[in-house]
Amino acid sequence: MSILSAVAIVLGSVVMMEVLAWAIHKYVMHGPGWGWHESHHRETDGPFEKNDLYAVWFSVIAAGLFIAGSLWWQPLWFVALGLTIYGLLYAFVHDGLVHQRWPFFVHTRGRYMKRLVQAHRLHHAVNTREGAVSFGFLWADDVRKLKAQLKANASK
Ligand SMILES: [Zn+2]
Ligand SMILES: [Zn+2]
């Protein structure tokens, strides 16, 4: 495989993961999977929460793809790499910038990153399964639009 197609697969996988993560967050975690995700919308003791099990599952899937990619079909290996890069970006943006779960302070710089952090804080304005806004992790809508959406959801 050429380097160009490998890079395309990796980048495509990162983008695909954001779309997938958005859909899973909206329809699974705030749906039938709320039992695990609820912990993330509440104060929890200790460094871990039940919601982290989702990340564990994604790591298992990535590991499986790495193995399948090296045994059977090379493109899968690059999909796995994209998944892993997405996981690291998620850990940096979501766990680091937004929730400050790292043992050191992570600064938010730049207009886009600030919007991302603010948008996810708005996601946490609601602690219930229904009525939340902004389900993406690397992509966020305009903050004013999200605030209006939150208000509209609350008056439903
Ligand atoms: Zn949520
Ligand atoms: Zn969060």
PDB file of N, CA and C and ligand atoms in Angstrom, residues 40 94 98-99 120 123-124 137, ligand 2:
ATOM      1  N   HIS A  40     -20.802   9.850  34.319  1.00  0.00           N
ATOM      2  CA  HIS A  40     -20.039  10.981  33.791  1.00  0.00           C
ATOM      3  C   HIS A  40     -20.784  12.302  33.949  1.00  0.00           C
ATOM      4  N   HIS A  94     -11.242  16.001  25.832  1.00  0.00           N
ATOM      5  CA  HIS A  94     -12.348  15.762  26.752  1.00  0.00           C
ATOM      6  C   HIS A  94     -11.891  15.574  28.201  1.00  0.00           C
ATOM      7  N   VAL A  98     -11.369  19.744  29.042  1.00  0.00           N
ATOM      8  CA  VAL A  98     -12.693  20.018  29.598  1.00  0.00           C
ATOM      9  C   VAL A  98     -12.780  19.612  31.069  1.00  0.00           C
ATOM     10  N   HIS A  99     -12.442  18.360  31.360  1.00  0.00           N
ATOM     11  CA  HIS A  99     -12.698  17.864  32.721  1.00  0.00           C
ATOM     12  C   HIS A  99     -11.490  17.912  33.652  1.00  0.00           C
ATOM     13  N   HIS A 120     -18.763  21.599  25.327  1.00  0.00           N
ATOM     14  CA  HIS A 120     -18.917  20.383  26.128  1.00  0.00           C
ATOM     15  C   HIS A 120     -19.363  20.705  27.544  1.00  0.00           C
ATOM     16  N   HIS A 123     -22.860  20.717  27.310  1.00  0.00           N
ATOM     17  CA  HIS A 123     -23.383  19.347  27.302  1.00  0.00           C
ATOM     18  C   HIS A 123     -23.634  18.901  28.733  1.00  0.00           C
ATOM     19  N   HIS A 124     -22.766  19.337  29.639  1.00  0.00           N
ATOM     20  CA  HIS A 124     -22.886  18.947  31.043  1.00  0.00           C
ATOM     21  C   HIS A 124     -23.829  19.849  31.836  1.00  0.00           C
ATOM     22  N   PHE A 137     -17.095  15.482  20.215  1.00  0.00           N
ATOM     23  CA  PHE A 137     -15.959  15.681  21.108  1.00  0.00           C
ATOM     24  C   PHE A 137     -14.866  16.535  20.465  1.00  0.00           C
TER      25      PHE A 137
HETATM   26 ZN    ZN B   2     -17.768  15.175  29.548  1.00  0.00          ZN
END
